[in-house]
PDB file of C-alpha atoms and ligand atoms in Angstrom:
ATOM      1  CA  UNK A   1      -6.618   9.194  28.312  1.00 44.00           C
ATOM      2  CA  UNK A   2      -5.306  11.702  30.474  1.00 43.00           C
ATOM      3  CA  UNK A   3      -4.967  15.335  29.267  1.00 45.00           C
ATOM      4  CA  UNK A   4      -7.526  14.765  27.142  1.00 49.00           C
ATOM      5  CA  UNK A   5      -5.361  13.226  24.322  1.00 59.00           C
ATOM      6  CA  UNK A   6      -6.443  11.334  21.613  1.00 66.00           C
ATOM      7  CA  UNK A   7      -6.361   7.348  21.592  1.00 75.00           C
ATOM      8  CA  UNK A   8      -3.631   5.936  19.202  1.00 90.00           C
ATOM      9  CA  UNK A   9      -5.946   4.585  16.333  1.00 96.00           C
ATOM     10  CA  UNK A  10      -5.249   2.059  13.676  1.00 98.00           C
ATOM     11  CA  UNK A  11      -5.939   2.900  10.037  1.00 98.00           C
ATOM     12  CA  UNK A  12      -6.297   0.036   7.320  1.00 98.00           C
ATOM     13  CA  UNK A  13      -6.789   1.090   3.734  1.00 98.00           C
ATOM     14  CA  UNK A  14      -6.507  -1.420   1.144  1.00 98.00           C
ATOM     15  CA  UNK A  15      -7.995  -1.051  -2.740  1.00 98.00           C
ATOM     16  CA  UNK A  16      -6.310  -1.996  -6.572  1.00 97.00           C
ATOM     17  CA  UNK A  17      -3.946   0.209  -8.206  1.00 95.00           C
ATOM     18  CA  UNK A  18      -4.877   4.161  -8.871  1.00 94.00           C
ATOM     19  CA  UNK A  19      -7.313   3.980  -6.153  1.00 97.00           C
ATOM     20  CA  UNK A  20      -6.141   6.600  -3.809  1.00 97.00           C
ATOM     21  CA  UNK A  21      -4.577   4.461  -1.478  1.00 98.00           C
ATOM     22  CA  UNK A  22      -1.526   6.580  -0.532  1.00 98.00           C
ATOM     23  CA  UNK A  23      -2.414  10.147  -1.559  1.00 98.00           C
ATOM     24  CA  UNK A  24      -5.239   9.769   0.877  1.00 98.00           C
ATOM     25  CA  UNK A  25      -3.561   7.876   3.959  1.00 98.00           C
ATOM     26  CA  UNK A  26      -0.871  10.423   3.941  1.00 98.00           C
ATOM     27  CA  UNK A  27      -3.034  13.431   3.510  1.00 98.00           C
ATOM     28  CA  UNK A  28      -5.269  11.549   6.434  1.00 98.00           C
ATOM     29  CA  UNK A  29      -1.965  10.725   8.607  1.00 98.00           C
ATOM     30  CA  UNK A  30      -0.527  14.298   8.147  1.00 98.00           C
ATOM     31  CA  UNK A  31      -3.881  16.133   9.201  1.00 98.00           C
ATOM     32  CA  UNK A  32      -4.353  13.904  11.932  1.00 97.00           C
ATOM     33  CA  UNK A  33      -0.783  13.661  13.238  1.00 97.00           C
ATOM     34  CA  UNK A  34      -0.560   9.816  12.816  1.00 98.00           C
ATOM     35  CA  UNK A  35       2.372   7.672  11.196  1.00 98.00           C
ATOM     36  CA  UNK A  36       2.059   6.509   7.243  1.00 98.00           C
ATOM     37  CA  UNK A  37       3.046   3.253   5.974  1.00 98.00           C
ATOM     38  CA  UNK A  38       3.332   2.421   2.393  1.00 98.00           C
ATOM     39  CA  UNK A  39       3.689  -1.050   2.080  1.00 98.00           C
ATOM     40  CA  UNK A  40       3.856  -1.409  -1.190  1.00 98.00           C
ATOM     41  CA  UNK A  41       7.021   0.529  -1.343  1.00 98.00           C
ATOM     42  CA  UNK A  42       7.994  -2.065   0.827  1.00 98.00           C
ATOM     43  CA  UNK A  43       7.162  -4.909  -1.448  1.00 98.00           C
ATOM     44  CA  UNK A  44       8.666  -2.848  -4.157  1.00 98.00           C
ATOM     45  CA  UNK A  45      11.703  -2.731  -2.300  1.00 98.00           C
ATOM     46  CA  UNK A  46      12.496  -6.019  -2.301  1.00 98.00           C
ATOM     47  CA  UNK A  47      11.659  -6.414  -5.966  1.00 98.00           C
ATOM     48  CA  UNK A  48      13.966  -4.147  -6.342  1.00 98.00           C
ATOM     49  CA  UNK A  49      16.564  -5.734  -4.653  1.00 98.00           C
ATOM     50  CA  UNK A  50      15.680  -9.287  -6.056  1.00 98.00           C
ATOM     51  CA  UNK A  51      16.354  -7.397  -9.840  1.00 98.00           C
ATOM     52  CA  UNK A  52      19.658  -5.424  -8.816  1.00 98.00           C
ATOM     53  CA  UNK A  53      20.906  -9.171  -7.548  1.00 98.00           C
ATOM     54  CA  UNK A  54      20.449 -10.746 -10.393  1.00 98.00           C
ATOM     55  CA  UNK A  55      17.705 -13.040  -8.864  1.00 98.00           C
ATOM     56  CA  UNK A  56      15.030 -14.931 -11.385  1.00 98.00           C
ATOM     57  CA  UNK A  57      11.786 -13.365 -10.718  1.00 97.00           C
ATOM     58  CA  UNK A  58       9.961 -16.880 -12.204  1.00 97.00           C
ATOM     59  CA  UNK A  59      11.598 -18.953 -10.134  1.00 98.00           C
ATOM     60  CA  UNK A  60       9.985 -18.803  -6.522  1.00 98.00           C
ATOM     61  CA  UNK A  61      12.412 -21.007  -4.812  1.00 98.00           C
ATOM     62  CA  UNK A  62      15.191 -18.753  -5.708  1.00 98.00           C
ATOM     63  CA  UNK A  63      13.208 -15.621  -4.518  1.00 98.00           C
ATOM     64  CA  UNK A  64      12.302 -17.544  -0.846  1.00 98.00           C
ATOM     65  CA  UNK A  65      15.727 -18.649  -0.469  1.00 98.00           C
ATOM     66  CA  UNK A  66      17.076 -14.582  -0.145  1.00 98.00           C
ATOM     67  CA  UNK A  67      13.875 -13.239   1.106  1.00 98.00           C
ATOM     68  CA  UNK A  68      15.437 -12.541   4.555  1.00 98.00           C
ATOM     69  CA  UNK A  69      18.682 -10.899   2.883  1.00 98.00           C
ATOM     70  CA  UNK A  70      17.733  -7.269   2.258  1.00 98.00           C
ATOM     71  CA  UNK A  71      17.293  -4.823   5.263  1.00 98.00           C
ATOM     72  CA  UNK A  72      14.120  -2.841   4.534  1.00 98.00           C
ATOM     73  CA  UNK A  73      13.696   0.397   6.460  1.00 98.00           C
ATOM     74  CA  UNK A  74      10.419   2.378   5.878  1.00 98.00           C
ATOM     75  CA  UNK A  75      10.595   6.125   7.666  1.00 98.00           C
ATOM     76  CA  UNK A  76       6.802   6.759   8.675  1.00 98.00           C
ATOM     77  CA  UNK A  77       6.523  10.798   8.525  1.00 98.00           C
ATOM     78  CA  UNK A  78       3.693  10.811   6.053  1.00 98.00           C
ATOM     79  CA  UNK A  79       4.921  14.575   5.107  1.00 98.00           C
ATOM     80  CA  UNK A  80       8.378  13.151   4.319  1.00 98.00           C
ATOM     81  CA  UNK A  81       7.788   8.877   3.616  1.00 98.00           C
ATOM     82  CA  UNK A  82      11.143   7.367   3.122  1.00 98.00           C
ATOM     83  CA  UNK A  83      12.619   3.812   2.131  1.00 98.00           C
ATOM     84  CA  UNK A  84      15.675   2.271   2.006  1.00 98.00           C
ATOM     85  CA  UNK A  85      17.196  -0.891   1.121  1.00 98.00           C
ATOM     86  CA  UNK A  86      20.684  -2.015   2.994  1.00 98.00           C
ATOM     87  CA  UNK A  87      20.733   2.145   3.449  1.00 98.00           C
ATOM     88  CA  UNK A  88      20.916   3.006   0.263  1.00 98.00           C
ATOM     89  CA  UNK A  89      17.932   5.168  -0.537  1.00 98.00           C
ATOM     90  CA  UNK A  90      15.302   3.377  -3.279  1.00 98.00           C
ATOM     91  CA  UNK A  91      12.606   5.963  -3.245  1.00 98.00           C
ATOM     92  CA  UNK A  92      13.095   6.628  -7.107  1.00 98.00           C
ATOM     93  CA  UNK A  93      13.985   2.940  -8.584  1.00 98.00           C
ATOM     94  CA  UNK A  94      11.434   1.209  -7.081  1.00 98.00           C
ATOM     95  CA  UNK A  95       8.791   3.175  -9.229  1.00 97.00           C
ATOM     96  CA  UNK A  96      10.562   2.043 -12.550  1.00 96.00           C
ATOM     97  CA  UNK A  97       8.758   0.467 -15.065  1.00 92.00           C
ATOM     98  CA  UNK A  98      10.469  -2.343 -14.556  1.00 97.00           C
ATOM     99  CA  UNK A  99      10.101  -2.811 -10.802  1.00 98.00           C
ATOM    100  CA  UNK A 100       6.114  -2.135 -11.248  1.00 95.00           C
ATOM    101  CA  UNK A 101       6.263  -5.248 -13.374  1.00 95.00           C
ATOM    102  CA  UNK A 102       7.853  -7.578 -11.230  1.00 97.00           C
ATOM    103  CA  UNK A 103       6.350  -6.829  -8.343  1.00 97.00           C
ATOM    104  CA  UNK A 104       3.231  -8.842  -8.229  1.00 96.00           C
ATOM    105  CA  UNK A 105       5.307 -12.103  -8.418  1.00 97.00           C
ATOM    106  CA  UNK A 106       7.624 -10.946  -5.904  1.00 98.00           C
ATOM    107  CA  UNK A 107       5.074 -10.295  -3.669  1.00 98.00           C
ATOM    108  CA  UNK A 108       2.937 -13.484  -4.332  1.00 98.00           C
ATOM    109  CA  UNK A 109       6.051 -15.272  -2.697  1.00 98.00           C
ATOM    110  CA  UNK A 110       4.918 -16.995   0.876  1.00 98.00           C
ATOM    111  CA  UNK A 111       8.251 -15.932   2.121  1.00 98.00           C
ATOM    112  CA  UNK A 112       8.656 -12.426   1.057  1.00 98.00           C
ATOM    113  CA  UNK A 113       5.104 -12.262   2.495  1.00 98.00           C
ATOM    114  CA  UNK A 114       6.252 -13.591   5.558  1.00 98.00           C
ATOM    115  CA  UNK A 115       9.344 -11.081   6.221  1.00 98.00           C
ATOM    116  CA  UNK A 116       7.375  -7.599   5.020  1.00 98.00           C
ATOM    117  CA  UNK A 117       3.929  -8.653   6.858  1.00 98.00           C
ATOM    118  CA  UNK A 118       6.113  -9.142  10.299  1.00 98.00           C
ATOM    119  CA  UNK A 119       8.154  -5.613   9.502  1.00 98.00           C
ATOM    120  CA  UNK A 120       4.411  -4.406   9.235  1.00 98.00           C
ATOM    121  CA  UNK A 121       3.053  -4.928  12.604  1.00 98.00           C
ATOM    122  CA  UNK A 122       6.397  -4.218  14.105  1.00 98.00           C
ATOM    123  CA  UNK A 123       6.145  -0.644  12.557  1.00 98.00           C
ATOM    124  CA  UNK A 124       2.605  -0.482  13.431  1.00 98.00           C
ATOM    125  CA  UNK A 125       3.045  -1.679  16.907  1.00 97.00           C
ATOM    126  CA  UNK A 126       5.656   1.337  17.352  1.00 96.00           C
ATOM    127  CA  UNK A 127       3.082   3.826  16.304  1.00 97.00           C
ATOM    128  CA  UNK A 128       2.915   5.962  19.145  1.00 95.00           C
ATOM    129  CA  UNK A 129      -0.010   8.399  17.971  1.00 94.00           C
ATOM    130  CA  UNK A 130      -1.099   5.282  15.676  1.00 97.00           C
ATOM    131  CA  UNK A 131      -0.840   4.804  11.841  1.00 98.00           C
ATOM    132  CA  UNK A 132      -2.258   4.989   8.681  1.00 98.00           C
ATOM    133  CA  UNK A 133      -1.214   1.831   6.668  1.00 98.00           C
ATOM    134  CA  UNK A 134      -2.555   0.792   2.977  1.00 98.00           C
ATOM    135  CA  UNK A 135      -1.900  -1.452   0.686  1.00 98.00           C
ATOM    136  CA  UNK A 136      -3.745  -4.317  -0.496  1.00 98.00           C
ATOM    137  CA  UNK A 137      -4.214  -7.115   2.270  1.00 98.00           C
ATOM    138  CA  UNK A 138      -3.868  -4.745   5.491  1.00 98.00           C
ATOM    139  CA  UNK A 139      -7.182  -5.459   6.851  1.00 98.00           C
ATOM    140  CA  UNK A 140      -7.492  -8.833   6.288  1.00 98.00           C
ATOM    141  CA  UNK A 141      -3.848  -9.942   7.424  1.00 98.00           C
ATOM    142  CA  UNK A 142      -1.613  -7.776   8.423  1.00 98.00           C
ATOM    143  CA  UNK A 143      -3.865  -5.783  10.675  1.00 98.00           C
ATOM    144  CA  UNK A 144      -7.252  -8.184  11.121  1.00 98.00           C
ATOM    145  CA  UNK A 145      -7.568  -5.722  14.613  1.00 98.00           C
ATOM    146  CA  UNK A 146      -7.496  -1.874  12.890  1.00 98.00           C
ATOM    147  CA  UNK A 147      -9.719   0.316  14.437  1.00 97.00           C
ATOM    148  CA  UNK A 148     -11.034   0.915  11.152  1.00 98.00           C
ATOM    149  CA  UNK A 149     -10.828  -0.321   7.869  1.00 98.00           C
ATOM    150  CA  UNK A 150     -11.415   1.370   4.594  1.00 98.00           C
ATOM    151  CA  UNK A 151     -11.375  -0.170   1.025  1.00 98.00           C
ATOM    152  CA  UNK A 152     -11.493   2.184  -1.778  1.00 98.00           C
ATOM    153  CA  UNK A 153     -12.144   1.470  -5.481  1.00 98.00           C
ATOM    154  CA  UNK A 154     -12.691   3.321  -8.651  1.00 98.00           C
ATOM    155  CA  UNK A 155     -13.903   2.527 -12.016  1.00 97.00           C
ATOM    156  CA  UNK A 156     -10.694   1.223 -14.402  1.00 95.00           C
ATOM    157  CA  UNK A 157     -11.155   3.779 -16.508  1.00 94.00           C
ATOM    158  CA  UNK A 158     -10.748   6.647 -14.027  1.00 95.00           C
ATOM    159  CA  UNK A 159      -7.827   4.379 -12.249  1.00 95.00           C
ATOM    160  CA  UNK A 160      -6.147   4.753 -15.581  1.00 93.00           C
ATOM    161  CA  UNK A 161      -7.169   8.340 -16.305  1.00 92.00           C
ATOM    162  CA  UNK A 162      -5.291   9.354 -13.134  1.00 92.00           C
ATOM    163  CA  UNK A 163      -2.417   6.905 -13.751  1.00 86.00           C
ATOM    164  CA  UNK A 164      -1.634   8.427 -17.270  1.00 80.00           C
ATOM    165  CA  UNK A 165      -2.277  12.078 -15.985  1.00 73.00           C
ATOM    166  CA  UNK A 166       1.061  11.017 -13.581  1.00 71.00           C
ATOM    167  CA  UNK A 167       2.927   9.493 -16.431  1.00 66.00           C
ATOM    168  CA  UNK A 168       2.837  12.831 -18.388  1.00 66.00           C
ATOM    169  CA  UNK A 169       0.169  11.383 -21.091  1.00 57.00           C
ATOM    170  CA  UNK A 170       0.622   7.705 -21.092  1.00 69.00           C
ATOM    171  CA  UNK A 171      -1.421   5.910 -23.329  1.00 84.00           C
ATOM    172  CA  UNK A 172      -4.385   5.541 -21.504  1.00 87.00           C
ATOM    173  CA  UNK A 173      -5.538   2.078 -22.741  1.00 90.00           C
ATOM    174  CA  UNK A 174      -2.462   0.149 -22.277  1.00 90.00           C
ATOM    175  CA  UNK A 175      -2.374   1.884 -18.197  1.00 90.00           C
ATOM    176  CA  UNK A 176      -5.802   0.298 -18.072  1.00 93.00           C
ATOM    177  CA  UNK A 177      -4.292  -3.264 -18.984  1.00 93.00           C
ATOM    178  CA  UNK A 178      -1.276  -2.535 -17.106  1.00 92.00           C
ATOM    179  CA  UNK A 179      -3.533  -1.755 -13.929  1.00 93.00           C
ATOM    180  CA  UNK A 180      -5.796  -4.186 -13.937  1.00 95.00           C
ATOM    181  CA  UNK A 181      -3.059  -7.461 -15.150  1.00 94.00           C
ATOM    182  CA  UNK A 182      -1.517  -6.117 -12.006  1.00 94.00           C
ATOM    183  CA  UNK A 183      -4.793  -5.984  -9.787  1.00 95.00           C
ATOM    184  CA  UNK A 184      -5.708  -9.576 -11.402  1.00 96.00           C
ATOM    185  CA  UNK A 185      -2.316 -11.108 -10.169  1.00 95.00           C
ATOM    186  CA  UNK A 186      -2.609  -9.475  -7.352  1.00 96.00           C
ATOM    187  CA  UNK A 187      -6.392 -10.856  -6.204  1.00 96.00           C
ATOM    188  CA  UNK A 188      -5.455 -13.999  -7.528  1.00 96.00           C
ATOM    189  CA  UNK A 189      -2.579 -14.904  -5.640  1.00 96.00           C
ATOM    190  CA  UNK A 190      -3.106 -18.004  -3.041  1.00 95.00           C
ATOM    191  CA  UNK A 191      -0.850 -16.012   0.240  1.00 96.00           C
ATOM    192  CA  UNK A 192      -3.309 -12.774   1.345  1.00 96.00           C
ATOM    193  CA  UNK A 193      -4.248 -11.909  -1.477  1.00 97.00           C
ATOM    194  CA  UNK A 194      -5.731  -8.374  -2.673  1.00 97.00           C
ATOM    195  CA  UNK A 195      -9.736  -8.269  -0.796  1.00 97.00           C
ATOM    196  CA  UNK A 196     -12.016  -6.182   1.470  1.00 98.00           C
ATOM    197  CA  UNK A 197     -12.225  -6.988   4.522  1.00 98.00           C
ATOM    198  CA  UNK A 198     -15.810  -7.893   6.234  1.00 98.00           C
ATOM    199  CA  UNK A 199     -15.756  -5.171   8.299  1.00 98.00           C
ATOM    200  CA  UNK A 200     -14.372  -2.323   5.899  1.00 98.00           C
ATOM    201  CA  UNK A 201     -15.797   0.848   4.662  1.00 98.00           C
ATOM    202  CA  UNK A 202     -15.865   0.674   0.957  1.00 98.00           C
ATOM    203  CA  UNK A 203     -15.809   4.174  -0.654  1.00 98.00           C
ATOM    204  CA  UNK A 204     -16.013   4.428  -4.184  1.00 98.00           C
ATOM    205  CA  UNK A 205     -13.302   7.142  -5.432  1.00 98.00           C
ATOM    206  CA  UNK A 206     -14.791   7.597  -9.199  1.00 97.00           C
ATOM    207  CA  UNK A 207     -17.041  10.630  -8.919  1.00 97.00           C
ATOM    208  CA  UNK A 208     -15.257  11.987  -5.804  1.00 98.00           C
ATOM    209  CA  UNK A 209     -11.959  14.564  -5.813  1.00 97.00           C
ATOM    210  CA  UNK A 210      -9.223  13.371  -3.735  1.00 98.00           C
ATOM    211  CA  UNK A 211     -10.239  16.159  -1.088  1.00 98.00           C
ATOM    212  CA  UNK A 212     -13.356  14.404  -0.978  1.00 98.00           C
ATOM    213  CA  UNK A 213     -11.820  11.004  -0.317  1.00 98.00           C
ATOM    214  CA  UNK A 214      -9.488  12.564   2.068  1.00 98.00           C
ATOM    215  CA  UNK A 215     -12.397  14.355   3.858  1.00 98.00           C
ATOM    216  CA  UNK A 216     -14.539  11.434   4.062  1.00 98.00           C
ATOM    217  CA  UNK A 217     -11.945   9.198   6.075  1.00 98.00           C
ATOM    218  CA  UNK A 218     -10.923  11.967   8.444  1.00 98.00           C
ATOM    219  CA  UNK A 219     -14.722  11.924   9.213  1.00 98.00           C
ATOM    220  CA  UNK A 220     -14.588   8.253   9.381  1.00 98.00           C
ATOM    221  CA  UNK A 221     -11.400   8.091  11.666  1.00 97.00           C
ATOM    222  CA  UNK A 222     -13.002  10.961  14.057  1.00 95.00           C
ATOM    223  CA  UNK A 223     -16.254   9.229  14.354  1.00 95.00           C
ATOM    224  CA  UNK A 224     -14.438   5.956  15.184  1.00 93.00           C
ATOM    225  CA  UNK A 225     -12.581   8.010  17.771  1.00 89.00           C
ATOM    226  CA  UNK A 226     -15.528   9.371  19.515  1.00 89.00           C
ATOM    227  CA  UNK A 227     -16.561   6.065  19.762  1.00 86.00           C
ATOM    228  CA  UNK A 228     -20.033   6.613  17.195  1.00 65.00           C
TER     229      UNK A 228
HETATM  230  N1  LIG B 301     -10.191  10.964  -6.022  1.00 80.52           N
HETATM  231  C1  LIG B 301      -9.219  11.274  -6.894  1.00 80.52           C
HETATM  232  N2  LIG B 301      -9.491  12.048  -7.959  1.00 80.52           N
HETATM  233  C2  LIG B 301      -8.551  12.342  -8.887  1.00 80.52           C
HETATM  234  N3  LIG B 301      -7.268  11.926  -8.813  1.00 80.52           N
HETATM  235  C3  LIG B 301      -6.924  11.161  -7.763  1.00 80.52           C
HETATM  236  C4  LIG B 301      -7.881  10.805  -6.758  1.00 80.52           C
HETATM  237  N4  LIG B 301      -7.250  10.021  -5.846  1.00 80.52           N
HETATM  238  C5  LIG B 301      -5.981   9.901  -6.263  1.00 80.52           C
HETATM  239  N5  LIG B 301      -5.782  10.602  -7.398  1.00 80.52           N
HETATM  240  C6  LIG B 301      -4.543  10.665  -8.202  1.00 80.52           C
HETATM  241  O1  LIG B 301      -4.404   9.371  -8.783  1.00 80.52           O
HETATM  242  C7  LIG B 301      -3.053   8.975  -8.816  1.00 80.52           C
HETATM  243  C8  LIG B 301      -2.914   7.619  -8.102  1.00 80.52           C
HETATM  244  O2  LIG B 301      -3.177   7.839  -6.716  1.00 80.52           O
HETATM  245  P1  LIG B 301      -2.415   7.012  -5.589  1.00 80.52           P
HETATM  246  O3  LIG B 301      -0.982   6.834  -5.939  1.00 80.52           O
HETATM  247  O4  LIG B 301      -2.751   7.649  -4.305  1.00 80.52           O
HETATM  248  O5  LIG B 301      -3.165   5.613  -5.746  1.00 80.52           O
HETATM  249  P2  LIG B 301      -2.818   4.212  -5.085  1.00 80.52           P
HETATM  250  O6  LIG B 301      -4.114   3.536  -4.822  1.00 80.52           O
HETATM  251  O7  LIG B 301      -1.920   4.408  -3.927  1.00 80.52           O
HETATM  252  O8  LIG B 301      -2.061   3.497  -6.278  1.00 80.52           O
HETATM  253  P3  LIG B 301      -1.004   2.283  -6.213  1.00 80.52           P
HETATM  254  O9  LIG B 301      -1.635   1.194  -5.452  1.00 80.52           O
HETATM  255  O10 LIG B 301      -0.800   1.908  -7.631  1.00 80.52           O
HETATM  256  O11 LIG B 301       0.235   2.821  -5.553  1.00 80.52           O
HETATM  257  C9  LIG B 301      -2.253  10.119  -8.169  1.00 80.52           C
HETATM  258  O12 LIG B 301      -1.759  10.940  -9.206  1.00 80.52           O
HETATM  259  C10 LIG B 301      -3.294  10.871  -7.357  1.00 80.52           C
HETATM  260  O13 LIG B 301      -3.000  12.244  -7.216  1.00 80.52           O
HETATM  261  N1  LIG B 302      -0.062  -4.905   1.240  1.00 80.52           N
HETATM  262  C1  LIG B 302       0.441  -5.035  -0.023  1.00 80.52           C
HETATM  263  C2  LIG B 302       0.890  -3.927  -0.722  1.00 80.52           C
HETATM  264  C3  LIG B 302       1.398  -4.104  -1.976  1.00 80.52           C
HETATM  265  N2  LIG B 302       1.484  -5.337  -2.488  1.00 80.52           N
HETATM  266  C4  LIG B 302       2.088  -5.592  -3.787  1.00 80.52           C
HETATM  267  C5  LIG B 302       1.092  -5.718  -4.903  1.00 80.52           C
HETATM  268  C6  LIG B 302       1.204  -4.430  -5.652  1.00 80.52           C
HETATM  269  O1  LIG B 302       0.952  -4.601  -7.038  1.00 80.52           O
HETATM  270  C7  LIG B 302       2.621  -3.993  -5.378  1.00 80.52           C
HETATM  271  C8  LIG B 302       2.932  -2.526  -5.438  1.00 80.52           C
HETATM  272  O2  LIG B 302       2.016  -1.812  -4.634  1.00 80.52           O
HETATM  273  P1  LIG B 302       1.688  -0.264  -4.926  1.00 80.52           P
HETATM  274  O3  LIG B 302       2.962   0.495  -4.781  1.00 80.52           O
HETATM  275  O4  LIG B 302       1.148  -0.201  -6.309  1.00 80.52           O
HETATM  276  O5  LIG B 302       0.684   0.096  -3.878  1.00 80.52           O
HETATM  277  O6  LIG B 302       2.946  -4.518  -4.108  1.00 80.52           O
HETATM  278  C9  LIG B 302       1.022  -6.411  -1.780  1.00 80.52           C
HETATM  279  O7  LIG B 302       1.083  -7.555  -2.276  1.00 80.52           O
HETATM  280  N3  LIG B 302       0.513  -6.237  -0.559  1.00 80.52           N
END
């Protein structure tokens, strides 16, 4: 490229719940001046809106039928992520309880898949420095072409050590079962389901801080970009 400047480049990072997902891609986007993408805030959106409308979360035909209602905007600065839903700002309610509970069967939904995977690409295509997206079937569907893919995981029991730390003290057995009913729905699902890529890194999180993690894929990226 001329100047010298750097290639856009094409992050994937997928993994379960309390992995490090987005702490890391937006610590990796901001150091490395790409775009962020949290796409489960996207997915969570749309729960979201499904619950405030009064839709039945069991019944998958009613949840297809309005998939294509709500206008989901995702802002991509990973110093300052936003989302909204029909404008109104939904960064706070979509990480209620009650949202986080819904979600996998919102998102298991061939048509809600449909609309946010499409959104996806769009925002990724308009990366102009490229993008760091995670969530949970990035590599595999969304973005089969990434210049890299990374797939963290971590034992349940730190997954849930971190997740109560965040909830001020939850009770650290029922975040475990909360985490992984979520991450069994969530693999288990027939439409893209939660998986690792072929061609993914897989870095275990367990033993490692998040400066670590974050460290490791900015090595990662940099070596993909010199071409090693
Ligand atoms: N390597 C790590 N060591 C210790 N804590 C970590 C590490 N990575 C992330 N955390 C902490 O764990 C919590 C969960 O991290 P994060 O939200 O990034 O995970 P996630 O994979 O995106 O989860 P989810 O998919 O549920 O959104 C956060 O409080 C974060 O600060
Ligand atoms: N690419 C994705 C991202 C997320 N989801 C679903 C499944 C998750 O349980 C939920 C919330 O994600 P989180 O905010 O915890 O990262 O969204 C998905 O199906 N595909």
């Amino acid at each position: 490229m001329e100047n010298g400047a750097a290639q856009p480049v094409i992050v994937a990072i997928d993994g379960p719940s309390g992995t490090g997902k987005s702490s890391t891609s937006k610590a990796v986007a901001a150091q490395l001046g790409l775009s962020y993408l949290d796409t489960g805030a996207q997915y969570r959106a749309i729960t979201w809106w499904m619950v405030t409308n009064g839709i039945d979360i069991d019944d998958p035909t009613a949840i297809a039928a309005v998939a294509g209602k709500p206008e989901i905007v995702s802002g991509t600065d990973p110093n300052a992520p936003t989302i909204t839903v029909d404008g109104t700002d939904v960064s706070a309610p979509i990480r209620t309880q009650e949202v986080t509970s819904k979600v996998s069967a919102v998102s298991a939904v061939p048509e809600v898949r449909a609309r946010i995977t499409e959104l996806q690409r769009s925002i990724a295509a308009g990366a102009e420095n490229g993008i760091v997206v995670e969530g949970r079937d990035i590599g595999t569907t969304v973005l089969p072409d990434a210049d890299l893919k990374i797939f963290l995981t971590a034992s349940p029991e730190a997954r849930a050590a971190r997740r109560s730390g965040e909830l001020k003290g939850a009770d650290l057995h029922s975040t475990r079962e909360a985490l992984l009913k979520r991450d069994a729905a969530d693999s288990s699902r027939k439409t893209s389901p939660l998986a690792k890529a072929d061609d993914a890194v897989e870095v275990d999180t367990t033993d490692l801080t998040l400066a670590q993690v974050i460290e490791c894929v900015v090595t990662l990226v940099e070596e993909k970009r010199a071409g090693k």
